[in-house]
Amino acid sequence: MKAGIVSYGGYIPRYRIRPKDIGVVWGADGEAMGRGLNIRAKSVPGPDEDVITISVEAARACMAKVDIDPTEIGAIYVGSESHPYAVKPTATIVAEAIGSAPVLTAADFEFACKAGTAAIQTTMGLTLSKMMKYGLAVGSDTSQGAPGDALEYSASAGGAALLIGIDHAVADISHTVSYTTDTPDFWRREGQRYPSHGGRFTGEPAYFKHVVNCAQLLFKRAGTTAEDYDYAVFHQPNGKFPVRVAKQLGFKEPQIDAGLCVREIGNTYSGAIMVGLCAILDEAESGDRIFAVGYGSGAGSDAFDLTVTDEITKIRRDATPSIKEMIADQVFVDYATYAKYRGKILMREA
Amino acid sequence: MAIPRFWREIQSRYNLIGTKCGSCGKVDFPPRAVCPTCGRRSVGKMQRMRLTGKGTVVTYTVVHDAPAQFEMQKPYVMAIVQMEEGVRLTSQLIDVSPEHVKIGMKVQATFRKLGQEGEAGVIHYGYKFRPTA
């Protein structure tokens, strides 16, 4: 018996800002920064969007593809590092907004950028143990980089929801494995508005060590190599790290192209790998194998070995816009508008 | 707004839950306890009904002088939307610039932040409408 993805849905806000337009404000060469990060634009949430609205839109897109009664969902977990409330769950609002409440359990998860994949593993356990029929795992963020900081060029907004269950999975999760250590590469202290990071320390001892070790554990457990997969998707804090780690693990460019959304929308943090996975599921065919490794600072990786099933032809994949279509639906804003939308301008109390 | 007042309306605001009169079939939004047409004949027959969220712009206005909480969004569009079920409601139109709004435009409900009780207060969520994809 295997747990798998029964349905999926993503959401990306339509506003975008280019690295060039960020750099010009801080006296930096934004275009060069964008090239270095392999990011052409990043998504910006509208003034009335936050992790709750993004999670609800993603969850609704997920439920629109299938004829499943939302009251059959036994658990909703929302992973994010930008929950609008410090105390009061995002998950309860998602539950109410998709019609799953009140007979379910719900909670918010936090593990930097991998809180969403942690939610996938939790719901796998709950469905495999038959405690419930379905669980909904959501990863979404409206991440913030401090003004002028390198993170400001990549920190964006978006999210995805995966309905996890046993029956009629569009993609079976054959194996999952995690790799976790205490590594202080990126953090945000209670009450702080912007996160802090260890600069270059976020690379080798953090992202690369965890992703590579976790990926190799998964290869071992699944008895596979990079060549066995049609698609691969990695956490994508920028467009450079996942390309490099894919190469190190033996993957070729065509395998990672479909899931590498960061180039057009930036780093959606908890949403990043899940949005990438949704973009792959938008085009995958029965029998395709997907290799997915997330990463969350602090630090840890969750890896998944997925196989797409015949069920992919039975769900309504076109019920909502595809990730590709959402990426293409873009409205560019300047830095002043971005600053206004992101609440970086000090206003009088309304 | 008092917390219970908004909380009471969550079903309608999140999921467009209205009522359908079991006597004459008229749909109301927000929900009613009694049908205004059928009066006591409708008592006990009002059924909960979820609107599809699809509608058409009947008329609209562009707000340039916004209340404090909407300063960030001005100019913004408020519209009367006729839902597929026949009932009309007033809502903000988003994801469209004012010059592109047209009477008769097809719209669909979306989930957005409506406002908040200050920086430390409760955040209110609910429907707004965007052009149909």
Coordinates of C-alpha atoms in Angstrom, one line a residue, chain A residues 107-229:
Chain A
A107 CA -2.3 23.0 12.4
D108 CA 0.3 25.3 11.0
F109 CA 3.8 24.0 10.3
E110 CA 7.0 26.0 10.2
F111 CA 10.4 24.7 9.0
A112 CA 11.7 27.5 6.8
C113 CA 11.2 26.5 3.2
K114 CA 10.3 22.8 3.8
A115 CA 7.3 23.1 6.1
G116 CA 5.1 22.1 3.1
T117 CA 7.0 18.9 2.5
A118 CA 6.9 18.1 6.2
A119 CA 3.1 18.4 5.9
I120 CA 3.1 15.9 3.0
Q121 CA 5.0 13.3 5.1
T122 CA 2.7 13.9 8.1
T123 CA -0.5 13.4 5.9
M124 CA 1.2 10.3 4.3
G125 CA 1.5 8.8 7.8
L126 CA -2.1 9.6 8.7
T127 CA -3.5 8.2 5.6
L128 CA -1.3 5.1 5.4
S129 CA -2.3 4.3 9.0
K130 CA -5.9 4.7 8.0
M131 CA -6.6 7.3 10.6
M132 CA -8.2 9.3 7.8
K133 CA -9.0 9.0 4.1
Y134 CA -7.4 12.2 2.9
G135 CA -5.0 14.9 4.3
L136 CA -4.3 18.2 2.7
A137 CA -0.7 19.5 2.8
V138 CA -0.2 23.1 1.9
G139 CA 3.0 25.1 1.5
S140 CA 2.8 28.8 0.9
D141 CA 4.7 32.0 1.6
T142 CA 4.8 35.7 1.1
S143 CA 8.4 35.8 2.0
Q144 CA 10.2 39.1 2.8
G145 CA 13.8 40.0 2.3
A146 CA 15.1 43.0 4.2
P147 CA 15.3 46.1 1.9
G148 CA 18.6 46.2 0.0
D149 CA 19.5 42.6 1.2
A150 CA 20.5 40.0 -1.3
L151 CA 17.3 38.1 -0.4
E152 CA 15.1 41.0 -1.6
Y153 CA 16.0 40.0 -5.2
S154 CA 14.5 36.5 -4.8
A155 CA 11.9 36.4 -1.9
S156 CA 8.5 36.1 -3.5
A157 CA 5.0 34.8 -3.0
G158 CA 3.1 31.7 -4.0
G159 CA 1.9 28.4 -2.8
A160 CA 0.5 24.9 -3.5
A161 CA -1.7 22.3 -2.0
L162 CA -1.5 18.6 -2.4
L163 CA -4.3 16.2 -1.4
I164 CA -2.7 13.1 0.0
G165 CA -4.5 9.8 0.1
I166 CA -4.3 6.1 -0.7
D167 CA -6.9 5.5 -3.4
H168 CA -6.9 7.0 -6.9
A169 CA -3.5 8.8 -6.5
V170 CA -2.3 10.6 -9.6
A171 CA 1.2 10.1 -8.3
D172 CA 2.2 7.3 -5.9
I173 CA 4.9 8.3 -3.4
S174 CA 6.9 5.1 -3.3
H175 CA 9.6 6.3 -1.0
T176 CA 10.3 9.3 1.3
V177 CA 13.3 10.1 3.4
S178 CA 14.6 13.1 5.4
Y179 CA 17.9 14.4 6.5
T180 CA 18.0 16.9 9.4
T181 CA 20.8 18.6 11.3
D182 CA 21.1 21.8 13.5
T183 CA 22.6 24.2 11.0
P184 CA 21.9 28.0 11.6
D185 CA 22.1 29.2 8.0
F186 CA 18.9 31.3 7.9
W187 CA 16.5 32.3 10.7
R188 CA 14.0 34.9 11.9
R189 CA 13.8 35.7 15.6
E190 CA 10.4 36.2 17.2
G191 CA 9.1 39.7 16.6
Q192 CA 11.7 40.5 13.9
R193 CA 10.2 41.7 10.6
Y194 CA 12.9 40.4 8.3
P195 CA 15.0 37.2 8.3
S196 CA 18.7 37.0 8.8
H197 CA 21.1 34.7 7.1
G198 CA 24.7 33.5 7.1
G199 CA 25.5 34.7 3.6
R200 CA 27.8 32.2 1.9
F201 CA 27.2 29.8 4.8
T202 CA 23.8 29.1 3.3
G203 CA 25.4 27.2 0.4
E204 CA 27.8 24.3 0.9
P205 CA 27.2 23.4 4.6
A206 CA 23.5 24.1 4.4
Y207 CA 21.6 23.7 1.0
F208 CA 24.1 21.5 -0.8
K209 CA 25.0 19.2 2.2
H210 CA 21.4 18.5 3.0
V211 CA 20.0 18.2 -0.5
V212 CA 22.8 16.0 -1.7
N213 CA 22.8 13.7 1.3
C214 CA 19.0 13.3 1.3
A215 CA 19.0 12.7 -2.5
Q216 CA 21.6 10.0 -2.1
L217 CA 19.6 8.4 0.7
L218 CA 16.6 8.3 -1.6
F219 CA 18.6 6.8 -4.5
K220 CA 19.7 4.1 -2.1
R221 CA 16.3 3.4 -0.7
A222 CA 14.6 3.4 -4.1
G223 CA 17.5 1.5 -5.8
T224 CA 17.6 4.1 -8.5
T225 CA 19.9 6.6 -10.3
A226 CA 19.2 10.0 -11.9
E227 CA 18.6 8.3 -15.2
D228 CA 15.5 6.5 -13.9
Y229 CA 13.6 9.7 -13.6

